[in-house]
């Protein structure tokens, strides 16, 4: 492990790796491309789970669990789906020392196994809607991997639903995108652009894919979550039929939606700085740490008593850590909490106590003295202000690095020298989309819901376009 964090300006990608190491979020596994999620990283994942489970359940969804092994034949049933996933699949051919009659795929996603079960469970309109989510690991054989962003095995949740009508399924698809948007914006303080994927970028087997696109500090795009509308494609393949209200047999309409631990990569790359991880207070497993300024070989009981009382007062409002270790100096501790991103540090020393004050040090560098009697109010204020200010900084970056461009040659020069989101006119053809990708590595991140609708000329072929789409390089 490098003993310092590489500055972002020097090497953004090394900076990212250093933050993960120094904040003890994850480590490389013995198997290339796999990641060990350490307690600090897992605690962040639990924040994702906790917040989303609350929202999923409020909207009528339930959690369930399906096996990680999928019969190979299942994956072959839907043409686009198999083409999309087969190259990335890990396949089990032997078990218990014998060759298996049918190979088993380690799930790259669970549409097929879940739908095979839904065909047994759904018989009547009374069985609908089916609103199930699972938290699971999935496996995709990646050649080039990066912690959280692209790993062979990763954690995610995948929701899979069945509905009576197209209208209901389409509403569900957008409702779930909206739940992700609320979480990413309000808890992780990451501004995103919601929109629709083009044919070439959508999920294998979906009729529509919706997504949230965020901008990282290096101005590259990161897809934060997706929600897919399947229509009846999988229902027809897996024969998920029900008797409708008029006693007619119908296929169900379906959706699936997911967010993976990539979102932790987004969190890191949106807010962190050259000193370490930066966590917005609502995303922090522990938002407040109290560091007493203790003196070796002296009686520290007065300071410790006050710190314990502070912790008790704050606990009903926030999770608080009191770091009363004597074996480490206050300076060592300050450094450690800067690396691990704790949003607010409370420092209390004997001299402060004599004056009835303590020091609040925010992770973004702002420091203030507060009266002990005003502690709770001030802690709440500082945390809520920090949450807003991190969001605002990320929002400003997104806004300032989103450009309108009309000339292909200028765009090529610009994106080469400076990443960012480029709002370009596009005729809708795959050929033009591919040409941009081949020449610049930028892809259409989304057709934004808030699209700039205006007539213009496709940036590549100059045919008519009715609106701008967002091109960017992405993770
Ligand atoms: Zn074109």
Short mmCIF file of C-alpha atoms and ligand atoms in Angstrom, two decimals:
data_model
loop_
_atom_site.label_atom_id
_atom_site.label_comp_id
_atom_site.label_asym_id
_atom_site.label_seq_id
_atom_site.Cartn_x
_atom_site.Cartn_y
_atom_site.Cartn_z
CA UNK A 1 0.00 0.00 0.00
CA UNK A 2 1.28 3.43 -0.92
CA UNK A 3 1.89 5.46 2.22
CA UNK A 4 0.24 8.52 0.73
CA UNK A 5 -2.76 9.19 -1.43
CA UNK A 6 -1.86 10.07 -5.02
CA UNK A 7 -3.35 13.51 -5.78
CA UNK A 8 -6.29 13.52 -8.22
CA UNK A 9 -4.49 15.84 -10.62
CA UNK A 10 -1.54 13.49 -10.85
CA UNK A 11 -3.41 10.26 -11.56
CA UNK A 12 -7.16 10.08 -10.99
CA UNK A 13 -7.37 6.35 -11.31
CA UNK A 14 -4.53 5.73 -8.84
CA UNK A 15 -6.15 8.27 -6.49
CA UNK A 16 -9.35 6.22 -6.62
CA UNK A 17 -7.49 3.00 -5.81
CA UNK A 18 -5.58 4.72 -2.98
CA UNK A 19 -8.77 6.04 -1.38
CA UNK A 20 -10.24 2.53 -1.33
CA UNK A 21 -7.08 1.17 0.30
CA UNK A 22 -6.55 3.94 2.83
CA UNK A 23 -10.19 4.15 3.87
CA UNK A 24 -10.12 0.35 4.26
CA UNK A 25 -13.19 -0.11 2.08
CA UNK A 26 -12.02 -3.10 0.08
CA UNK A 27 -9.02 -5.18 -0.86
CA UNK A 28 -7.95 -7.29 -3.82
CA UNK A 29 -8.98 -10.94 -3.56
CA UNK A 30 -6.63 -13.83 -4.39
CA UNK A 31 -8.71 -14.37 -7.55
CA UNK A 32 -8.04 -11.65 -10.09
CA UNK A 33 -10.97 -9.30 -10.58
CA UNK A 34 -12.73 -10.21 -7.34
CA UNK A 35 -13.00 -7.84 -4.43
CA UNK A 36 -12.97 -8.35 -0.67
CA UNK A 37 -15.41 -5.94 0.92
CA UNK A 38 -13.92 -4.88 4.26
CA UNK A 39 -16.07 -3.76 7.23
CA UNK A 40 -15.87 -0.05 6.29
CA UNK A 41 -17.04 -0.89 2.77
CA UNK A 42 -19.71 -3.30 3.93
CA UNK A 43 -21.10 -0.66 6.30
CA UNK A 44 -21.63 1.59 3.27
CA UNK A 45 -23.37 -1.24 1.43
CA UNK A 46 -25.63 -1.65 4.47
CA UNK A 47 -26.60 2.02 4.14
CA UNK A 48 -27.66 1.30 0.54
CA UNK A 49 -29.61 -1.76 1.66
CA UNK A 50 -31.23 -0.03 4.62
CA UNK A 51 -32.40 3.02 2.69
CA UNK A 52 -33.62 1.10 -0.34
CA UNK A 53 -35.32 -1.68 1.61
CA UNK A 54 -37.33 0.99 3.39
CA UNK A 55 -38.46 2.49 0.07
CA UNK A 56 -39.07 -0.88 -1.60
CA UNK A 57 -41.25 -2.06 1.26
CA UNK A 58 -43.17 1.21 1.47
CA UNK A 59 -44.10 0.66 -2.18
CA UNK A 60 -45.33 -2.89 -1.64
CA UNK A 61 -42.26 -4.94 -2.59
CA UNK A 62 -40.97 -7.98 -0.73
CA UNK A 63 -37.53 -9.56 -0.58
CA UNK A 64 -36.92 -13.17 -1.61
CA UNK A 65 -33.95 -15.26 -2.66
CA UNK A 66 -33.32 -17.42 -5.74
CA UNK A 67 -30.40 -19.82 -6.39
CA UNK A 68 -27.15 -18.68 -7.97
CA UNK A 69 -27.05 -21.70 -10.35
CA UNK A 70 -29.08 -21.47 -13.53
CA UNK A 71 -29.53 -24.38 -15.99
CA UNK A 72 -27.68 -23.47 -19.17
CA UNK A 73 -30.78 -24.11 -21.28
CA UNK A 74 -32.69 -21.33 -19.47
CA UNK A 75 -30.28 -18.67 -20.64
CA UNK A 76 -30.59 -19.85 -24.25
CA UNK A 77 -34.34 -19.30 -24.34
CA UNK A 78 -34.34 -15.55 -25.01
CA UNK A 79 -32.19 -14.63 -28.01
CA UNK A 80 -31.10 -11.09 -27.09
CA UNK A 81 -30.59 -12.06 -23.48
CA UNK A 82 -28.22 -14.94 -24.29
CA UNK A 83 -26.31 -12.85 -26.84
CA UNK A 84 -25.90 -10.13 -24.24
CA UNK A 85 -24.71 -12.32 -21.40
CA UNK A 86 -23.20 -15.55 -22.78
CA UNK A 87 -19.71 -14.11 -23.37
CA UNK A 88 -19.49 -13.06 -19.72
CA UNK A 89 -20.82 -16.21 -18.10
CA UNK A 90 -18.99 -18.49 -15.72
CA UNK A 91 -20.13 -22.07 -16.36
CA UNK A 92 -20.01 -24.99 -13.93
CA UNK A 93 -19.44 -28.23 -15.82
CA UNK A 94 -18.41 -30.53 -12.98
CA UNK A 95 -19.84 -31.19 -9.52
CA UNK A 96 -19.07 -33.82 -6.92
CA UNK A 97 -16.26 -35.13 -9.12
CA UNK A 98 -18.54 -35.87 -12.10
CA UNK A 99 -19.35 -34.10 -15.35
CA UNK A 100 -22.83 -32.61 -15.10
CA UNK A 101 -25.53 -33.68 -17.56
CA UNK A 102 -26.46 -30.05 -18.02
CA UNK A 103 -23.96 -27.30 -17.32
CA UNK A 104 -24.94 -24.64 -14.79
CA UNK A 105 -24.46 -20.94 -15.29
CA UNK A 106 -23.52 -18.83 -12.29
CA UNK A 107 -26.12 -16.09 -12.52
CA UNK A 108 -25.02 -12.98 -14.40
CA UNK A 109 -28.56 -11.68 -13.65
CA UNK A 110 -31.66 -13.60 -12.60
CA UNK A 111 -34.44 -12.93 -15.12
CA UNK A 112 -34.46 -16.52 -16.36
CA UNK A 113 -34.47 -18.37 -13.05
CA UNK A 114 -36.98 -16.00 -11.49
CA UNK A 115 -39.31 -16.13 -14.48
CA UNK A 116 -39.27 -19.92 -14.48
CA UNK A 117 -40.66 -19.73 -10.95
CA UNK A 118 -43.16 -17.00 -11.79
CA UNK A 119 -44.66 -19.25 -14.46
CA UNK A 120 -45.61 -21.64 -11.64
CA UNK A 121 -46.83 -19.00 -9.23
CA UNK A 122 -48.93 -16.79 -11.48
CA UNK A 123 -52.25 -18.33 -12.55
CA UNK A 124 -54.86 -15.63 -12.14
CA UNK A 125 -55.16 -11.85 -12.06
CA UNK A 126 -55.61 -12.37 -8.32
CA UNK A 127 -51.95 -13.41 -8.12
CA UNK A 128 -50.87 -10.05 -9.54
CA UNK A 129 -48.94 -7.88 -9.22
CA UNK A 130 -45.85 -9.86 -8.19
CA UNK A 131 -43.43 -7.38 -6.61
CA UNK A 132 -40.25 -9.21 -5.57
CA UNK A 133 -36.72 -8.01 -4.95
CA UNK A 134 -33.60 -9.99 -4.17
CA UNK A 135 -30.27 -8.88 -2.68
CA UNK A 136 -27.61 -11.09 -4.18
CA UNK A 137 -24.22 -11.54 -5.75
CA UNK A 138 -23.89 -12.04 -9.49
CA UNK A 139 -20.97 -13.08 -11.65
CA UNK A 140 -19.80 -11.60 -14.95
CA UNK A 141 -16.45 -12.68 -16.38
CA UNK A 142 -14.75 -9.34 -16.92
CA UNK A 143 -11.36 -9.02 -18.56
CA UNK A 144 -10.52 -5.58 -17.26
CA UNK A 145 -11.63 -4.95 -13.72
CA UNK A 146 -11.67 -2.00 -11.30
CA UNK A 147 -12.81 -2.01 -7.67
CA UNK A 148 -16.61 -1.54 -7.41
CA UNK A 149 -16.91 -0.35 -11.02
CA UNK A 150 -16.22 -3.60 -12.80
CA UNK A 151 -15.60 -6.81 -10.86
CA UNK A 152 -16.13 -10.47 -11.68
CA UNK A 153 -18.47 -10.93 -8.77
CA UNK A 154 -20.49 -8.07 -7.43
CA UNK A 155 -23.27 -7.33 -4.96
CA UNK A 156 -26.53 -5.80 -6.10
CA UNK A 157 -30.25 -5.94 -5.75
CA UNK A 158 -32.53 -6.94 -8.59
CA UNK A 159 -36.27 -6.38 -8.50
CA UNK A 160 -38.48 -8.46 -10.80
CA UNK A 161 -42.16 -7.69 -11.16
CA UNK A 162 -45.23 -8.99 -13.05
CA UNK A 163 -48.31 -6.92 -13.85
CA UNK A 164 -51.75 -7.29 -15.42
CA UNK A 165 -51.40 -4.38 -17.81
CA UNK A 166 -48.78 -2.62 -19.86
CA UNK A 167 -49.68 0.68 -18.25
CA UNK A 168 -49.10 -0.68 -14.74
CA UNK A 169 -45.73 -2.22 -15.69
CA UNK A 170 -44.55 0.99 -17.37
CA UNK A 171 -45.52 2.98 -14.28
CA UNK A 172 -43.61 0.53 -12.08
CA UNK A 173 -40.48 0.93 -14.25
CA UNK A 174 -40.51 4.69 -13.76
CA UNK A 175 -41.54 4.53 -10.11
CA UNK A 176 -38.46 2.44 -9.29
CA UNK A 177 -36.18 4.77 -11.23
CA UNK A 178 -37.62 7.57 -9.14
CA UNK A 179 -36.87 5.68 -5.90
CA UNK A 180 -33.25 5.30 -7.01
CA UNK A 181 -33.10 8.95 -7.93
CA UNK A 182 -34.33 9.99 -4.48
CA UNK A 183 -31.80 7.76 -2.76
CA UNK A 184 -28.81 8.76 -4.87
CA UNK A 185 -29.63 12.48 -4.62
CA UNK A 186 -30.83 12.78 -1.02
CA UNK A 187 -28.65 10.22 0.77
CA UNK A 188 -25.50 9.98 -1.38
CA UNK A 189 -25.72 13.65 -2.44
CA UNK A 190 -25.02 12.73 -6.08
CA UNK A 191 -26.85 14.75 -8.72
CA UNK A 192 -27.94 12.63 -11.70
CA UNK A 193 -29.56 12.98 -15.09
CA UNK A 194 -32.47 10.58 -15.51
CA UNK A 195 -33.22 9.36 -19.01
CA UNK A 196 -33.75 6.54 -21.47
CA UNK A 197 -31.10 4.34 -23.10
CA UNK A 198 -30.77 3.99 -26.88
CA UNK A 199 -31.36 0.61 -28.60
CA UNK A 200 -27.68 -0.23 -28.48
CA UNK A 201 -27.16 0.67 -24.82
CA UNK A 202 -30.27 -0.93 -23.34
CA UNK A 203 -30.37 -4.13 -21.28
CA UNK A 204 -30.26 -7.40 -23.23
CA UNK A 205 -33.89 -8.45 -23.64
CA UNK A 206 -35.55 -5.20 -22.51
CA UNK A 207 -37.98 -3.09 -24.52
CA UNK A 208 -36.92 0.05 -22.65
CA UNK A 209 -34.10 0.77 -20.26
CA UNK A 210 -34.12 3.87 -18.08
CA UNK A 211 -31.08 5.03 -16.19
CA UNK A 212 -29.51 7.63 -13.94
CA UNK A 213 -26.25 9.13 -15.19
CA UNK A 214 -23.88 10.83 -12.76
CA UNK A 215 -20.68 12.79 -13.44
CA UNK A 216 -17.52 11.89 -11.55
CA UNK A 217 -14.79 14.38 -10.59
CA UNK A 218 -12.81 13.47 -13.71
CA UNK A 219 -15.97 14.42 -15.65
CA UNK A 220 -16.61 10.91 -16.88
CA UNK A 221 -20.11 9.44 -16.66
CA UNK A 222 -21.14 6.67 -14.32
CA UNK A 223 -24.45 4.85 -14.64
CA UNK A 224 -25.87 4.84 -11.13
CA UNK A 225 -28.97 2.64 -11.51
CA UNK A 226 -31.22 1.14 -14.17
CA UNK A 227 -34.86 0.17 -14.52
CA UNK A 228 -36.14 -1.96 -17.42
CA UNK A 229 -39.53 -2.44 -19.04
CA UNK A 230 -39.76 -5.91 -20.62
CA UNK A 231 -43.28 -5.88 -22.02
CA UNK A 232 -44.27 -9.54 -22.55
CA UNK A 233 -40.97 -10.80 -23.99
CA UNK A 234 -39.86 -12.95 -21.07
CA UNK A 235 -43.47 -13.84 -20.21
CA UNK A 236 -43.85 -15.45 -23.65
CA UNK A 237 -40.55 -17.30 -23.39
CA UNK A 238 -41.28 -18.59 -19.89
CA UNK A 239 -45.01 -18.95 -20.38
CA UNK A 240 -46.10 -16.69 -17.53
CA UNK A 241 -49.84 -16.60 -18.21
CA UNK A 242 -52.82 -15.66 -16.10
CA UNK A 243 -56.58 -15.74 -16.38
CA UNK A 244 -57.69 -12.14 -16.63
CA UNK A 245 -60.84 -10.48 -15.27
CA UNK A 246 -62.79 -11.66 -18.35
CA UNK A 247 -61.55 -15.26 -18.00
CA UNK A 248 -59.18 -14.87 -20.95
CA UNK A 249 -55.58 -16.15 -20.79
CA UNK A 250 -53.02 -13.33 -20.99
CA UNK A 251 -49.26 -12.96 -20.67
CA UNK A 252 -48.04 -10.74 -17.82
CA UNK A 253 -46.15 -7.47 -18.37
CA UNK A 254 -42.81 -7.29 -16.58
CA UNK A 255 -40.09 -5.05 -15.23
CA UNK A 256 -36.72 -5.45 -13.57
CA UNK A 257 -34.56 -2.85 -11.84
CA UNK A 258 -31.24 -2.83 -10.06
CA UNK A 259 -28.49 -0.96 -8.32
CA UNK A 260 -25.10 -2.50 -7.60
CA UNK A 261 -22.06 -1.71 -5.49
CA UNK A 262 -20.89 0.51 -8.39
CA UNK A 263 -22.83 3.15 -6.51
CA UNK A 264 -20.08 3.01 -3.86
CA UNK A 265 -17.58 3.80 -6.63
CA UNK A 266 -19.78 6.75 -7.58
CA UNK A 267 -19.92 7.92 -3.98
CA UNK A 268 -16.12 7.83 -3.71
CA UNK A 269 -15.47 9.56 -7.03
CA UNK A 270 -18.09 12.27 -6.47
CA UNK A 271 -17.03 13.63 -3.09
CA UNK A 272 -13.61 12.45 -1.95
CA UNK A 273 -10.49 14.64 -1.95
CA UNK A 274 -6.72 14.23 -1.80
CA UNK A 275 -6.87 13.70 1.98
CA UNK A 276 -9.16 10.68 1.77
CA UNK A 277 -12.76 9.53 1.61
CA UNK A 278 -15.48 12.15 1.99
CA UNK A 279 -18.91 10.91 3.02
CA UNK A 280 -22.08 12.99 3.01
CA UNK A 281 -23.54 12.74 6.55
CA UNK A 282 -26.58 10.74 5.43
CA UNK A 283 -24.37 8.22 3.63
CA UNK A 284 -22.01 7.81 6.58
CA UNK A 285 -22.49 4.71 8.75
CA UNK A 286 -21.05 6.84 11.59
CA UNK A 287 -21.50 10.58 10.93
CA UNK A 288 -19.99 11.87 14.18
CA UNK A 289 -16.83 11.01 16.08
CA UNK A 290 -15.85 12.48 19.43
CA UNK A 291 -12.10 12.77 19.99
CA UNK A 292 -11.13 13.70 23.55
CA UNK A 293 -7.72 15.37 23.83
CA UNK A 294 -6.27 12.98 26.39
CA UNK A 295 -2.98 13.37 28.21
CA UNK A 296 -0.77 10.42 28.96
CA UNK A 297 -0.04 9.71 32.62
CA UNK A 298 -2.62 12.26 33.77
CA UNK A 299 -6.12 12.05 35.10
CA UNK A 300 -8.42 12.42 32.09
CA UNK A 301 -11.62 11.59 33.89
CA UNK A 302 -13.12 15.06 33.61
CA UNK A 303 -12.74 15.19 29.83
CA UNK A 304 -13.94 11.61 29.44
CA UNK A 305 -17.02 12.24 31.57
CA UNK A 306 -18.03 15.16 29.39
CA UNK A 307 -17.40 13.14 26.22
CA UNK A 308 -19.52 10.27 27.47
CA UNK A 309 -22.31 12.68 28.27
CA UNK A 310 -22.04 14.21 24.80
CA UNK A 311 -22.29 10.80 23.22
CA UNK A 312 -25.41 10.00 25.23
CA UNK A 313 -27.01 13.27 24.20
CA UNK A 314 -26.19 12.80 20.53
CA UNK A 315 -27.01 9.11 20.21
CA UNK A 316 -30.78 9.54 19.81
CA UNK A 317 -30.05 11.76 16.78
CA UNK A 318 -26.96 10.23 15.15
CA UNK A 319 -24.66 7.24 15.38
CA UNK A 320 -21.65 8.48 17.34
CA UNK A 321 -18.25 6.99 17.97
CA UNK A 322 -16.28 8.02 21.04
CA UNK A 323 -12.61 7.36 20.40
CA UNK A 324 -11.07 7.18 23.87
CA UNK A 325 -8.04 5.08 22.92
CA UNK A 326 -5.03 6.18 24.90
CA UNK A 327 -2.52 4.42 22.69
CA UNK A 328 -3.05 6.82 19.79
CA UNK A 329 -2.47 10.57 19.76
CA UNK A 330 -5.24 13.00 18.80
CA UNK A 331 -3.27 13.81 15.62
CA UNK A 332 -3.22 10.17 14.59
CA UNK A 333 -6.97 9.96 15.13
CA UNK A 334 -7.71 13.16 13.19
CA UNK A 335 -5.78 11.71 10.27
CA UNK A 336 -7.58 8.38 10.49
CA UNK A 337 -11.04 9.99 10.41
CA UNK A 338 -10.02 12.19 7.53
CA UNK A 339 -9.01 9.08 5.58
CA UNK A 340 -12.22 7.22 6.42
CA UNK A 341 -14.46 10.18 5.68
CA UNK A 342 -16.28 10.75 8.97
CA UNK A 343 -18.31 13.92 8.30
CA UNK A 344 -18.01 15.62 11.70
CA UNK A 345 -15.37 15.41 14.41
CA UNK A 346 -15.89 16.84 17.87
CA UNK A 347 -12.67 17.73 19.70
CA UNK A 348 -12.72 18.26 23.44
CA UNK A 349 -9.69 19.13 25.58
CA UNK A 350 -9.22 20.25 29.20
CA UNK A 351 -8.77 23.89 28.15
CA UNK A 352 -12.01 23.82 26.11
CA UNK A 353 -13.88 22.41 29.07
CA UNK A 354 -12.72 25.24 31.30
CA UNK A 355 -14.32 27.61 28.78
CA UNK A 356 -17.46 25.49 28.31
CA UNK A 357 -16.78 24.90 24.64
CA UNK A 358 -15.68 22.26 22.16
CA UNK A 359 -14.49 22.31 18.55
CA UNK A 360 -16.50 21.00 15.59
CA UNK A 361 -14.33 20.03 12.62
CA UNK A 362 -16.14 19.16 9.39
CA UNK A 363 -14.62 16.79 6.87
CA UNK A 364 -14.63 19.62 4.32
CA UNK A 365 -12.24 21.61 6.51
CA UNK A 366 -14.63 24.06 8.19
CA UNK A 367 -13.96 24.42 11.90
CA UNK A 368 -15.93 26.21 14.60
CA UNK A 369 -16.07 26.54 18.37
CA UNK A 370 -19.40 25.86 19.99
CA UNK A 371 -20.82 26.18 23.47
CA UNK A 372 -21.40 22.80 25.07
CA UNK A 373 -24.95 23.87 25.86
CA UNK A 374 -25.67 24.33 22.13
CA UNK A 375 -24.01 21.12 20.99
CA UNK A 376 -27.00 19.19 19.62
CA UNK A 377 -28.41 22.10 17.65
CA UNK A 378 -25.02 22.96 16.18
CA UNK A 379 -24.17 19.35 15.29
CA UNK A 380 -27.48 19.01 13.47
CA UNK A 381 -26.89 22.29 11.64
CA UNK A 382 -23.37 21.41 10.57
CA UNK A 383 -24.36 17.95 9.32
CA UNK A 384 -27.27 19.23 7.33
CA UNK A 385 -25.18 22.07 5.91
CA UNK A 386 -22.40 19.66 4.91
CA UNK A 387 -24.90 17.35 3.19
CA UNK A 388 -26.21 20.29 1.14
CA UNK A 389 -22.83 21.73 0.36
CA UNK A 390 -21.49 18.41 -0.97
CA UNK A 391 -24.54 18.05 -3.20
CA UNK A 392 -24.22 21.62 -4.42
CA UNK A 393 -20.54 21.21 -5.29
CA UNK A 394 -21.32 18.07 -7.31
CA UNK A 395 -24.26 19.79 -8.98
CA UNK A 396 -22.11 22.78 -9.98
CA UNK A 397 -19.56 20.41 -11.50
CA UNK A 398 -22.27 18.64 -13.49
CA UNK A 399 -23.68 21.94 -14.70
CA UNK A 400 -20.34 23.55 -15.55
CA UNK A 401 -19.09 20.54 -17.48
CA UNK A 402 -22.16 19.91 -19.60
CA UNK A 403 -21.68 21.53 -22.99
CA UNK A 404 -23.74 22.16 -26.12
CA UNK A 405 -21.84 21.34 -29.28
CA UNK A 406 -22.80 21.38 -32.96
CA UNK A 407 -19.64 20.51 -34.86
CA UNK A 408 -18.27 16.98 -34.91
CA UNK A 409 -14.66 18.08 -35.34
CA UNK A 410 -14.83 20.58 -32.45
CA UNK A 411 -16.51 17.98 -30.28
CA UNK A 412 -13.77 15.46 -31.05
CA UNK A 413 -11.07 17.95 -30.04
CA UNK A 414 -12.92 19.03 -26.92
CA UNK A 415 -13.71 15.60 -25.53
CA UNK A 416 -10.14 14.54 -26.20
CA UNK A 417 -8.77 17.40 -24.11
CA UNK A 418 -11.54 17.58 -21.54
CA UNK A 419 -14.10 14.94 -20.56
CA UNK A 420 -17.61 16.08 -19.77
CA UNK A 421 -21.20 15.70 -20.88
CA UNK A 422 -21.86 16.88 -24.41
CA UNK A 423 -25.38 17.65 -25.57
CA UNK A 424 -25.36 16.77 -29.27
CA UNK A 425 -27.94 16.42 -32.01
CA UNK A 426 -28.35 12.85 -33.17
CA UNK A 427 -30.51 11.46 -35.97
CA UNK A 428 -31.37 8.24 -34.15
CA UNK A 429 -29.28 5.88 -36.31
CA UNK A 430 -27.02 3.20 -34.92
CA UNK A 431 -24.38 3.99 -37.55
CA UNK A 432 -23.92 7.56 -36.31
CA UNK A 433 -23.87 6.44 -32.68
CA UNK A 434 -21.18 3.86 -33.51
CA UNK A 435 -19.10 6.33 -35.49
CA UNK A 436 -18.93 8.71 -32.51
CA UNK A 437 -17.98 5.81 -30.26
CA UNK A 438 -15.26 4.55 -32.63
CA UNK A 439 -13.70 7.97 -33.06
CA UNK A 440 -14.02 9.38 -29.54
CA UNK A 441 -14.89 6.49 -27.15
CA UNK A 442 -17.92 8.57 -26.11
CA UNK A 443 -21.30 6.84 -26.04
CA UNK A 444 -24.85 8.08 -25.67
CA UNK A 445 -25.35 7.98 -21.93
CA UNK A 446 -29.03 8.74 -22.21
CA UNK A 447 -31.82 10.56 -23.92
CA UNK A 448 -32.66 12.78 -20.93
CA UNK A 449 -36.24 13.07 -19.71
CA UNK A 450 -35.61 16.81 -19.70
CA UNK A 451 -34.35 16.67 -23.27
CA UNK A 452 -33.55 19.84 -25.15
CA UNK A 453 -36.22 19.45 -27.84
CA UNK A 454 -35.34 21.52 -30.87
CA UNK A 455 -34.70 20.83 -34.52
CA UNK A 456 -31.09 20.53 -35.53
CA UNK A 457 -28.69 18.48 -37.62
CA UNK A 458 -27.17 15.16 -36.54
CA UNK A 459 -23.59 15.82 -35.49
CA UNK A 460 -22.36 13.01 -37.76
CA UNK A 461 -24.58 12.72 -40.88
CA UNK A 462 -26.34 16.12 -40.69
CA UNK A 463 -29.77 14.55 -41.14
CA UNK A 464 -32.58 16.16 -39.18
CA UNK A 465 -32.72 15.66 -35.42
CA UNK A 466 -35.52 16.66 -33.06
CA UNK A 467 -33.50 16.94 -29.89
CA UNK A 468 -30.15 16.63 -28.16
CA UNK A 469 -28.82 13.53 -26.40
CA UNK A 470 -25.95 13.24 -23.92
CA UNK A 471 -22.65 11.85 -25.12
CA UNK A 472 -19.83 11.15 -22.66
CA UNK A 473 -16.99 8.81 -21.87
CA UNK A 474 -18.08 6.51 -19.12
CA UNK A 475 -17.06 4.02 -16.47
ZN1 LIG B 1 -26.89 10.76 -38.08
#
